[in-house]
Short mmCIF file of C-alpha atoms and ligand atoms in Angstrom, two decimals:
data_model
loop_
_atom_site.label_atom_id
_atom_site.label_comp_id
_atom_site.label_asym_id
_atom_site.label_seq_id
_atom_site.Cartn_x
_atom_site.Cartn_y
_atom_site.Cartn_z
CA UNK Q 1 -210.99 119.08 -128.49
CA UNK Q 2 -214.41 120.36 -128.25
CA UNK Q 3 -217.06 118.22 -127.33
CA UNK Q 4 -219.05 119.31 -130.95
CA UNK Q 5 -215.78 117.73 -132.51
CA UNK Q 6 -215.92 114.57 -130.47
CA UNK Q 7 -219.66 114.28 -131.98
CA UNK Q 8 -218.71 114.68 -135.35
CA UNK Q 9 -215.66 112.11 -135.13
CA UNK Q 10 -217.70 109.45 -133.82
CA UNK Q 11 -220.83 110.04 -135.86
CA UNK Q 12 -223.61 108.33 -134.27
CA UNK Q 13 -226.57 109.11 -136.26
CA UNK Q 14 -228.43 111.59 -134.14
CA UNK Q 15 -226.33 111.04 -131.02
CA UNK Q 16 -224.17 113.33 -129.17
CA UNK Q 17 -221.26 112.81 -127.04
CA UNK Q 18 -221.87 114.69 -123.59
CA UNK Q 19 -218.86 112.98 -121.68
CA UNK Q 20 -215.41 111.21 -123.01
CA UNK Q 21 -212.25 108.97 -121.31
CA UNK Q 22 -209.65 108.01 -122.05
CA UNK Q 23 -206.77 105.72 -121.10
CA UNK Q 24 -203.61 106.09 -122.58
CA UNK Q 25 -201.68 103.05 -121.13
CA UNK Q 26 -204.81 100.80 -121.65
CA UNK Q 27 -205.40 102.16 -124.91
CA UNK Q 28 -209.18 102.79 -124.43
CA UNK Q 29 -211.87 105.23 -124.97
CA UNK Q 30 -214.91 106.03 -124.00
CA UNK Q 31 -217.48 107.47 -125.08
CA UNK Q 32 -220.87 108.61 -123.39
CA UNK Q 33 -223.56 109.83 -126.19
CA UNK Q 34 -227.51 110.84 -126.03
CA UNK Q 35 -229.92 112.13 -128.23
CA UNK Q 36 -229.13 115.27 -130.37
CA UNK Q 37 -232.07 117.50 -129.23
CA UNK Q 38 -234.03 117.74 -132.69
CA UNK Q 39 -234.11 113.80 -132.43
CA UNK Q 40 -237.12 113.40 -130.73
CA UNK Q 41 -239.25 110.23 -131.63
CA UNK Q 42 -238.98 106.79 -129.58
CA UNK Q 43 -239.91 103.98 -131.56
CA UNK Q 44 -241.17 100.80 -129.76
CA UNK Q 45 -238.58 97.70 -130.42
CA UNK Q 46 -241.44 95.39 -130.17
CA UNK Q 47 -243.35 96.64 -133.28
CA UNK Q 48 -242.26 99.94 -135.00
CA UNK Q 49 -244.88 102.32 -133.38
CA UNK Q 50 -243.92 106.02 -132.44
CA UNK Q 51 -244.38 107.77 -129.52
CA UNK Q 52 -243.17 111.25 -127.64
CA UNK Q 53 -243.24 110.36 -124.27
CA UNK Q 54 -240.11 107.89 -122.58
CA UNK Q 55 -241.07 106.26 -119.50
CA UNK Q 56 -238.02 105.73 -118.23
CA UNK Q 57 -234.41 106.25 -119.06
CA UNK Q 58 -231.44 103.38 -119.11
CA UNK Q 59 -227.91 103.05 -120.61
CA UNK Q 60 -225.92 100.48 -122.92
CA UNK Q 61 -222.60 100.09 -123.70
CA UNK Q 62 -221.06 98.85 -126.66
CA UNK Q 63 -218.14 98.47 -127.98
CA UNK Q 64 -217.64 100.21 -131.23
CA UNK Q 65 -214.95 101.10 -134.09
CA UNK Q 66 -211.60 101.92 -133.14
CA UNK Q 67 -209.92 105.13 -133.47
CA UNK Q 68 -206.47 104.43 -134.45
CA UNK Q 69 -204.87 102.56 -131.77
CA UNK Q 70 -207.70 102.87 -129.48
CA UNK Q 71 -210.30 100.66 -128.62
CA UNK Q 72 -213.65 102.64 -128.02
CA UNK Q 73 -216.61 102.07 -125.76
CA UNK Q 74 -220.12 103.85 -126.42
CA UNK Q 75 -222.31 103.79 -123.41
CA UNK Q 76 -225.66 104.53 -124.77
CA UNK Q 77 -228.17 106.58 -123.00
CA UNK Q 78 -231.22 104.90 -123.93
CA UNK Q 79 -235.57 105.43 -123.36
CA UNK Q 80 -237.87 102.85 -122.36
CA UNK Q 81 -241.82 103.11 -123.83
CA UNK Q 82 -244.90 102.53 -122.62
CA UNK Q 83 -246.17 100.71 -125.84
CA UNK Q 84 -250.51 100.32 -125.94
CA UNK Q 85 -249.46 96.66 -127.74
CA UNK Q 86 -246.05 95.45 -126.32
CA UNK Q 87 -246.13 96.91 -122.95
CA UNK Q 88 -243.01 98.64 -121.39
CA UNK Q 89 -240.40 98.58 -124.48
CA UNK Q 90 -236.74 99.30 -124.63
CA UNK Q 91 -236.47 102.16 -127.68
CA UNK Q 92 -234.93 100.93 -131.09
CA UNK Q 93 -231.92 102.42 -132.11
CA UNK Q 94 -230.32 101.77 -135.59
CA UNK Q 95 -226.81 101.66 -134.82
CA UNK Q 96 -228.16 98.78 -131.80
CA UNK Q 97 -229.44 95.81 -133.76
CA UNK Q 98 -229.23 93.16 -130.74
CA UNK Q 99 -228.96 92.87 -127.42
CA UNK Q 100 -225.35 92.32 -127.46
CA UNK Q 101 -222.25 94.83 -126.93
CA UNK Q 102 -221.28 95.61 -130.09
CA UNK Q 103 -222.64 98.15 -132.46
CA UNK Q 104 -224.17 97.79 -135.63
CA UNK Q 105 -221.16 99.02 -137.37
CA UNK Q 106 -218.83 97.31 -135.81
CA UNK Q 107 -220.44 94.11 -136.05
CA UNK Q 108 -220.96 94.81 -140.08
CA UNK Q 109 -216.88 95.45 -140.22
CA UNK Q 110 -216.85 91.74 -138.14
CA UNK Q 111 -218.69 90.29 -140.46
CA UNK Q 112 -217.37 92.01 -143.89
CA UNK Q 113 -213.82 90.35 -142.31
CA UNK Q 114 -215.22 86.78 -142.04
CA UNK Q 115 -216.39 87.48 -145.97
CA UNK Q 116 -212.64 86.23 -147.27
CA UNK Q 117 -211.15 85.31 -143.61
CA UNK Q 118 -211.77 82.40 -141.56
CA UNK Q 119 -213.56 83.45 -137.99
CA UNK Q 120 -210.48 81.93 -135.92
CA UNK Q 121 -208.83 84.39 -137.60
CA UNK Q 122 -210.86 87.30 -137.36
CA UNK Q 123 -211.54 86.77 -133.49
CA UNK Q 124 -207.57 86.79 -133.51
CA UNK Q 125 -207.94 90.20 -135.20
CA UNK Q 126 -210.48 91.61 -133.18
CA UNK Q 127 -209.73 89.99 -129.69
CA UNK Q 128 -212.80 88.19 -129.18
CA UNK Q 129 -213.62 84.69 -128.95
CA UNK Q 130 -214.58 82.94 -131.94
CA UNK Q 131 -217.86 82.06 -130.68
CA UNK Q 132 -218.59 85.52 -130.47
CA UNK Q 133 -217.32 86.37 -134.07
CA UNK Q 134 -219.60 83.78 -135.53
CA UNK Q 135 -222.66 85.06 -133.20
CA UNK Q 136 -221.41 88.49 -135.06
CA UNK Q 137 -221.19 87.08 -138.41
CA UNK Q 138 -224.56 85.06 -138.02
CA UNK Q 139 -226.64 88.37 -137.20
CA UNK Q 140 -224.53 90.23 -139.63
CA UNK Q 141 -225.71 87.33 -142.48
CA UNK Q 142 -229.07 87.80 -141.04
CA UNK Q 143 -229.87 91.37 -141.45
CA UNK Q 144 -228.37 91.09 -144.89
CA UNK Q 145 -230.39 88.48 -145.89
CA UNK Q 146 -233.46 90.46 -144.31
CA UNK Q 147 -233.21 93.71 -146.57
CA UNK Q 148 -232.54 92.36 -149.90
CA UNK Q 149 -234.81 90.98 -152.65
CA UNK Q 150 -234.80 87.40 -153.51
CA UNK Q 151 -234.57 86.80 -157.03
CA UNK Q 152 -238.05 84.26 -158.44
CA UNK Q 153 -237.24 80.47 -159.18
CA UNK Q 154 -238.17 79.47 -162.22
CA UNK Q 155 -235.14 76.75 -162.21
CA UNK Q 156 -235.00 74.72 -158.86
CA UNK Q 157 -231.57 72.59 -158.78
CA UNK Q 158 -231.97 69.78 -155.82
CA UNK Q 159 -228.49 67.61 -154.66
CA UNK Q 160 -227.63 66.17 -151.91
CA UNK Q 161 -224.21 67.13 -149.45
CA UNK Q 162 -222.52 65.09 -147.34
CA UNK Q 163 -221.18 67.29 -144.08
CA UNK Q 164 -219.23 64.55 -142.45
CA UNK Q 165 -220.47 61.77 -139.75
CA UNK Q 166 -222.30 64.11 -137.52
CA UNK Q 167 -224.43 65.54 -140.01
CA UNK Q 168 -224.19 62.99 -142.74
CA UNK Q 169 -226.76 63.81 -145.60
CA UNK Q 170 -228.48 67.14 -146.20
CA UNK Q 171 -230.58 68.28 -149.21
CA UNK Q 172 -229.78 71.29 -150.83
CA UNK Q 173 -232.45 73.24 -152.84
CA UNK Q 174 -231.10 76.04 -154.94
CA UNK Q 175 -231.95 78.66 -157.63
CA UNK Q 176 -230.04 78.00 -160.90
CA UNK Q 177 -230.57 81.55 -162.45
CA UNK Q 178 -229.17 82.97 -159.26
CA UNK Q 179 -226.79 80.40 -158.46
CA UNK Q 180 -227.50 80.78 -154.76
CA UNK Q 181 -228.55 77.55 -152.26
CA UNK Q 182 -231.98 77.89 -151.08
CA UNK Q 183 -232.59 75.83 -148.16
CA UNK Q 184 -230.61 73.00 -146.52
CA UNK Q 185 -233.03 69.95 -144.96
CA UNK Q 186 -231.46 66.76 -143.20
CA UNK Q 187 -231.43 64.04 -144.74
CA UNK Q 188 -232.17 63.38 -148.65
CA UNK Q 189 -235.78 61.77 -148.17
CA UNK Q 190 -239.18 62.38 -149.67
CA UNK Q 191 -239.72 64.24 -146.60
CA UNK Q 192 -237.29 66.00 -146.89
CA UNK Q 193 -237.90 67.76 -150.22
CA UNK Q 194 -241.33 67.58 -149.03
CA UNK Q 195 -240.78 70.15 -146.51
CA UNK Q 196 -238.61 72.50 -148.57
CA UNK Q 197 -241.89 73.12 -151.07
CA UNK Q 198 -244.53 73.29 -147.80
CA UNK Q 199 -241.97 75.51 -145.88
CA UNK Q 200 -240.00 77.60 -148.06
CA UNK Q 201 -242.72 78.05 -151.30
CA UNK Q 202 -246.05 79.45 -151.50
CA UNK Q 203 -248.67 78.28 -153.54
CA UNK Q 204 -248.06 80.49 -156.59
CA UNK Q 205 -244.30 80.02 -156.51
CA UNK Q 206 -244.67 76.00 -156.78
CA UNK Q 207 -246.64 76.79 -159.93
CA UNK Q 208 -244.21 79.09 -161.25
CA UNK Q 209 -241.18 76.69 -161.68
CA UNK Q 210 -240.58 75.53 -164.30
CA UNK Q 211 -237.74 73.00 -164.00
CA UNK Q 212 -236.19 71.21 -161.66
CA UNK Q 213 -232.49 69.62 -161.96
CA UNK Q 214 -232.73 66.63 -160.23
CA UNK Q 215 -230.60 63.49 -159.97
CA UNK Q 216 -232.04 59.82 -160.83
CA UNK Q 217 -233.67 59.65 -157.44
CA UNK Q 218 -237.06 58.22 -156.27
CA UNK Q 219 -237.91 59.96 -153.17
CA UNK Q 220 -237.12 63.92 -154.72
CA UNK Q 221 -238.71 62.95 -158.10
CA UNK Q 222 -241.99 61.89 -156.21
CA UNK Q 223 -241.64 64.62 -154.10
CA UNK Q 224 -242.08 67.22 -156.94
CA UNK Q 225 -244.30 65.27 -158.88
CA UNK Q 226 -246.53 65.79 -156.18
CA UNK Q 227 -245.71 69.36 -154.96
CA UNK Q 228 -245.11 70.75 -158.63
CA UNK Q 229 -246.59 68.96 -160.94
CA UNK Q 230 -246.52 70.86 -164.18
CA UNK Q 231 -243.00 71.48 -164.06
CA UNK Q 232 -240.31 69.31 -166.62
CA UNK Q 233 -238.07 67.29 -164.15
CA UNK Q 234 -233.90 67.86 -165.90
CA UNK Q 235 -231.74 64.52 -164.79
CA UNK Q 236 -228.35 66.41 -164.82
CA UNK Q 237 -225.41 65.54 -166.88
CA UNK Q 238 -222.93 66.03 -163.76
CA UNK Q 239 -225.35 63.28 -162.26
CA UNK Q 240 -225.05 60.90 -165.10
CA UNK Q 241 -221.75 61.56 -165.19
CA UNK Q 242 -221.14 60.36 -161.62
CA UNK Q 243 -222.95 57.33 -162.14
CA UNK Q 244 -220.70 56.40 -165.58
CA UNK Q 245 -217.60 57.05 -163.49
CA UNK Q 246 -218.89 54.62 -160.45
CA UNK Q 247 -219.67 52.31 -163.55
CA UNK Q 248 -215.90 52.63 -164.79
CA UNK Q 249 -214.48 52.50 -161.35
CA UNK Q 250 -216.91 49.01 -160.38
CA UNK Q 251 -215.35 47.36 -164.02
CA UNK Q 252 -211.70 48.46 -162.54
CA UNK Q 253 -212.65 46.85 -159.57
CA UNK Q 254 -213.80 43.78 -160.95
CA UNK Q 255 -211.12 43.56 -163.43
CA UNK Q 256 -208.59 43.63 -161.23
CA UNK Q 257 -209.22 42.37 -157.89
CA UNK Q 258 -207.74 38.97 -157.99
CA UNK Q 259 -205.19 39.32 -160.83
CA UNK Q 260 -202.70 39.02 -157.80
CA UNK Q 261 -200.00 42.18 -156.05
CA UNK Q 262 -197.95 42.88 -159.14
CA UNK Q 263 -201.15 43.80 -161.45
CA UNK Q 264 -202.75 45.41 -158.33
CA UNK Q 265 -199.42 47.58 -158.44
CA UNK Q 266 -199.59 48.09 -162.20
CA UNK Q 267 -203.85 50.01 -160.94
CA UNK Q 268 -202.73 51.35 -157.67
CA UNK Q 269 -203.31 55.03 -158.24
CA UNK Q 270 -204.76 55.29 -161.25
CA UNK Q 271 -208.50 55.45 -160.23
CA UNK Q 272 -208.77 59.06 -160.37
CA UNK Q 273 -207.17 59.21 -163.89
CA UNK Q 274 -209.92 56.66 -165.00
CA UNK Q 275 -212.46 59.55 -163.34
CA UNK Q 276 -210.65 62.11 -165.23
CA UNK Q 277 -211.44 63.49 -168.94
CA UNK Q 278 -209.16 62.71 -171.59
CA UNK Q 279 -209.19 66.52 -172.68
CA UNK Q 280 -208.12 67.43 -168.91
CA UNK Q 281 -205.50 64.90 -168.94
CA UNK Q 282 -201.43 65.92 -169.42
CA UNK Q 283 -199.24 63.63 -172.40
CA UNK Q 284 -197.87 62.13 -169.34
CA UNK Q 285 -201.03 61.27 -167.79
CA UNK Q 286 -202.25 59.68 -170.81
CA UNK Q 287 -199.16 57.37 -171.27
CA UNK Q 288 -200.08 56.47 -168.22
CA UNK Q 289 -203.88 55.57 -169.02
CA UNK Q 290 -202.67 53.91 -172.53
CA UNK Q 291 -200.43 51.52 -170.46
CA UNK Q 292 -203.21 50.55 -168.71
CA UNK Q 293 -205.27 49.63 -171.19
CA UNK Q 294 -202.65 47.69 -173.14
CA UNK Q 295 -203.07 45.08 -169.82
CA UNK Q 296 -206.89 45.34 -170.17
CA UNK Q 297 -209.04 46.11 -173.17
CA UNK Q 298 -212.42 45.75 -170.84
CA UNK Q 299 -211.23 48.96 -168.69
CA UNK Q 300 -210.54 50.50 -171.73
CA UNK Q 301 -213.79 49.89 -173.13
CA UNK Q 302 -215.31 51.27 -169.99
CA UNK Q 303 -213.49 54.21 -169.85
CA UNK Q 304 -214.14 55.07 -173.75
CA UNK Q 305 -218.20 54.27 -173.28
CA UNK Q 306 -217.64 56.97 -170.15
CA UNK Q 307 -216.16 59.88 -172.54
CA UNK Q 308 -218.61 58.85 -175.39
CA UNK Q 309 -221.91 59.31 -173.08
CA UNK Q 310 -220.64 62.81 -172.75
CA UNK Q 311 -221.21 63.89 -175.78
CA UNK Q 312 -225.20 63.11 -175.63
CA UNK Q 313 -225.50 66.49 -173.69
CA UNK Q 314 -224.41 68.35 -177.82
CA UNK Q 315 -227.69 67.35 -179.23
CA UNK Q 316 -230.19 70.23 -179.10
CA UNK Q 317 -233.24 67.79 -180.42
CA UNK Q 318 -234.85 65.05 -179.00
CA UNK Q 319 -234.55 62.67 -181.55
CA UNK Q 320 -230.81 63.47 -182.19
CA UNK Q 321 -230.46 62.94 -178.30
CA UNK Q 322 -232.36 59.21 -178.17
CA UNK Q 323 -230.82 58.32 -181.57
CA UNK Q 324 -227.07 58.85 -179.42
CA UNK Q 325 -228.13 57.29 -176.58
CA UNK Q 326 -229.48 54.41 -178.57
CA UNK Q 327 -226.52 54.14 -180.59
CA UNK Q 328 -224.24 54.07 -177.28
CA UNK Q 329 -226.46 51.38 -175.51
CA UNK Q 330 -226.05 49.22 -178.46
CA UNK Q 331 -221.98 48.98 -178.27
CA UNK Q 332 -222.70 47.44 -174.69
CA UNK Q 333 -223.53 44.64 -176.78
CA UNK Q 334 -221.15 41.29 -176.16
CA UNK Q 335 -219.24 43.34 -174.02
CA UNK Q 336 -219.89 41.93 -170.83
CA UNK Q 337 -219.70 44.96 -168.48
CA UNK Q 338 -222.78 44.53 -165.99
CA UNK Q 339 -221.75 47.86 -164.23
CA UNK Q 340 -222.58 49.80 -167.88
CA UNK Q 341 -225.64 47.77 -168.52
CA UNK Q 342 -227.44 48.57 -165.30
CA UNK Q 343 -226.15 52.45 -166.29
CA UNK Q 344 -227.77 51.65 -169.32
CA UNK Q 345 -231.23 50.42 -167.66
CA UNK Q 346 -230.97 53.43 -165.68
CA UNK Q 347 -231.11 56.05 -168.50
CA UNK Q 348 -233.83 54.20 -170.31
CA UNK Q 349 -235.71 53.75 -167.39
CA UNK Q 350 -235.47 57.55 -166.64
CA UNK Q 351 -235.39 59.18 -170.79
CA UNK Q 352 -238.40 61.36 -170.54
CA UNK Q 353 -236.14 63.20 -167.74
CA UNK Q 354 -232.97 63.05 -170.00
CA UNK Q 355 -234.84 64.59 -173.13
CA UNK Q 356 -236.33 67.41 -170.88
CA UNK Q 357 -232.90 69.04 -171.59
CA UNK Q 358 -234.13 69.56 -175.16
CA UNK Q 359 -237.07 71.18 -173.87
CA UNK Q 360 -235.71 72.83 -171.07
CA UNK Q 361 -232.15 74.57 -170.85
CA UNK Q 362 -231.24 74.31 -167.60
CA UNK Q 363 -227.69 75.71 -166.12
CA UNK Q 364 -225.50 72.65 -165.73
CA UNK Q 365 -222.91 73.14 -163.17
CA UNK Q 366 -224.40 75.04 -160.80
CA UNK Q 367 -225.60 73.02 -158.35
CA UNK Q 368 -221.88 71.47 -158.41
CA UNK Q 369 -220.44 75.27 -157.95
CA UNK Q 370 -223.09 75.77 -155.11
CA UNK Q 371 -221.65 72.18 -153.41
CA UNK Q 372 -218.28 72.95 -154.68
CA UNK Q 373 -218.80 76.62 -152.28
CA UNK Q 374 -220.14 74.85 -149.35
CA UNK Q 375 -216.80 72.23 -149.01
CA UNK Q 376 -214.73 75.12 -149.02
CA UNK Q 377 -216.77 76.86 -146.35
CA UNK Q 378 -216.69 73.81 -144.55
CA UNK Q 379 -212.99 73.43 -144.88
CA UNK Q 380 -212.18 77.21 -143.68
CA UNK Q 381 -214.73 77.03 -141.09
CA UNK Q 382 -214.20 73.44 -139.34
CA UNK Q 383 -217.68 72.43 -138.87
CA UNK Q 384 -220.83 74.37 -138.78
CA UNK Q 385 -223.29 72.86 -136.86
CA UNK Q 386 -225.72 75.43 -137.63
CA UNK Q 387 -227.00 74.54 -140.76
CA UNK Q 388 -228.82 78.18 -140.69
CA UNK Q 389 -225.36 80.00 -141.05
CA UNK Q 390 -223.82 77.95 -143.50
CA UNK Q 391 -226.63 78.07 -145.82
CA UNK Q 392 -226.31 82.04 -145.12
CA UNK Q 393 -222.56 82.06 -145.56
CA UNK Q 394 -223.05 80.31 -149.25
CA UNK Q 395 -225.71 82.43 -150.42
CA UNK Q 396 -223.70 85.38 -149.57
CA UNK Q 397 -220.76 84.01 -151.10
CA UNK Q 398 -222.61 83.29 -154.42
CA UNK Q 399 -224.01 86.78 -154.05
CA UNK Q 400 -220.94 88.54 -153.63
CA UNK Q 401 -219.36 86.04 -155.65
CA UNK Q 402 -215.67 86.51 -153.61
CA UNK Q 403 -215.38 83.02 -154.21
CA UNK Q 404 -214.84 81.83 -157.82
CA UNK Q 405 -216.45 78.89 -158.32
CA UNK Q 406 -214.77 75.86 -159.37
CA UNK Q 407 -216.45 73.89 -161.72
CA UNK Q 408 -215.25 69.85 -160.74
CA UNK Q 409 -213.45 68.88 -163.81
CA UNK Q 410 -214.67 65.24 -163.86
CA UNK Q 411 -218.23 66.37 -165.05
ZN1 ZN H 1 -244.79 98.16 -129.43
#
């Protein structure tokens, strides 16, 4: 083979190969490239500028695509610059993004692999350690994240995530339009949300939302209040929702904690299909819930006041809305379930917010689709500590969408 030919196999932009090796047993190559001649410019690493003149010359090696069975090494004959603003500068080269061994287009085929793959996996693939295929993946997120355009918010969703006992509690902020999480912050504190508008927003793009899907929480709904004022705060439905089915699970509870072992049987298992939707629930499955309620007409009650609140999301027009919600507080009445009449307080106490979703159509779901996305990152990717890389992994996951999102029935 010619040495023109090893060139145009390898195709390093602007790079030609001057020197190859190769082991058979081992199953290696190597490569040694340097600058075509036409390619003449250095550019400084530290800040973009130009220049002619190298003042010194160095080499790198990285490892790079395969070819076929072989595992291939580019060593990298590389300028330093005398920059007037940075000082002696290694030269930037495209395909060399970082300062570790791998080049650019290897470490895109890394990360493309952790896209549907776990990364124990793909260092199992690859034969590297997994640290090093997140480190891969991480940079690879990065530079992705870099050159594309972020879509505007105009419809902020904020939630809370828990991440298990190390992390515990973190705030997500995401764009509804987009579907894509924001910014994760510790905790789920005034602060917190606090920092997401001072941090992550300028000026002008506070002003410019124009909702914000919140659940009935103090701390966030100060927070924007004071950060962005003029926009319509949305409590969610999946919110309310949760809260009814903590309501109906608390009136289980209560119902049937000291009825003694053999009712406690008759319950045992069945607090998920009190959380579940009648219209998501088999023939069987309903027998099953219809039993239940034969032995106690107050569970009953609790779980038909749960389905019926549902329906307050059909109304289109605030007066239709209130006149529901009215009409469904007023069937609490002589029913003596204190767990649906502090639900009831609640939604009075926080209507304006309800109503906004007569004003405002907001995308329901997402933020649970967005959550939903980061538990099954979580569960392929056994921990992330760095909150940087999972936020990266679930934006480009709703980007890409390769993950369909699973709407949580119980909403
Ligand atoms: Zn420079």
């Amino acid at each position: 083979m010619r040495r023109d030919d090893w060139t145009k196999i390898l195709g390093w932009p602007g790079y030609a190969v001057y020197r190859q090796e190769i082991d058979e047993k081992g199953q290696t190559l190597k490569l040694w490239v340097r600058r075509k001649r036409g390619n003449r410019w250095l550019i400084c690493s530290g800040c973009g500028r130009k220049m002619a003149e190298p003042a010194d010359v160095t080499e790198r090696e990285v490892r790079d695509l395969p070819w076929g069975k072989f595992r291939t090494t580019v060593v990298i004959e590389l300028y330093r610059v005398r920059c007037p603003d940075c000082g002696l500068k290694i030269e930037k080269v495209e395909q060399l993004p970082s300062k570790a061994p791998f080049s650019k287009r290897f470490e895109e085929v890394v990360g493309e692999a952790c896209e549907s793959a776990s990364a124990r996996r793909v260092a199992k693939q690859f034969g590297l350690p997994e640290s090093t295929v997140r480190a891969i993946d991480l940079r690879y997120l990065e530079r992705w994240s870099a050159q594309r355009k972020k879509p505007a918010l105009r419809h902020l969703g904020v939630d809370e995530i828990f991440l298990g006992k190390a992390t515990k509690f973190v705030t997500v902020a995401s764009n509804l339009e987009s579907g894509e999480p924001l910014w994760f912050g510790r905790e789920r504190k005034k602060e917190t949300l606090d920092e997401f508008f001072r941090t992550q927003l300028s000026r002008r793009q506070r002003q410019r939302i124009e909702a914000v899907c919140v659940d009935m929480w103090e701390p966030y709904k100060t927070s924007i209040q004071e950060w962005s004022p003029d926009c319509a705060i949305v409590y969610d439905k999946f919110h309310i929702m949760q809260h009814a089915n903590k309501a109906v699970d608390e009136v289980r509870r209560a119902e049937f904690f000291r009825k003694g072992a053999r009712m406690r049987g008759v319950v045992k298992g069945k607090r998920w299909l009190l959380l579940t939707r009648w219209v998501h629930l088999s023939a069987d499955k309903r027998q099953q819930l219809n039993e239940l309620f034969a032995l106690n007409r107050r569970v009953m009650k609790a779980y038909l006041l749960k389905e019926s609140l549902q329906r307050l999301w059909t109304y289109t027009y605030e007066g239709a809305m209130l006149r529901y919600l009215k009409s469904w507080t007023m069937q609490l009445r002589w029913q003596r379930l204190p767990a649906f009449e502090k639900l009831a307080y609640m939604l009075l106490d926080h209507l304006d917010g309800i109503l906004n979703y007569c004003r405002v159509k907001v995308r329901f779901g997402v933020v649970e689709a967005i959550n939903g996305n980061i538990k099954t990152l979580l569960r392929r990717g056994r921990g992330y500590k760095n909150l940087r890389y999972l936020l990266l992994k679930a934006q480009r996951m709703a980007a890409t969408k390769t993950e369909f999102v699973v709407f949580r029935k119980a909403a």
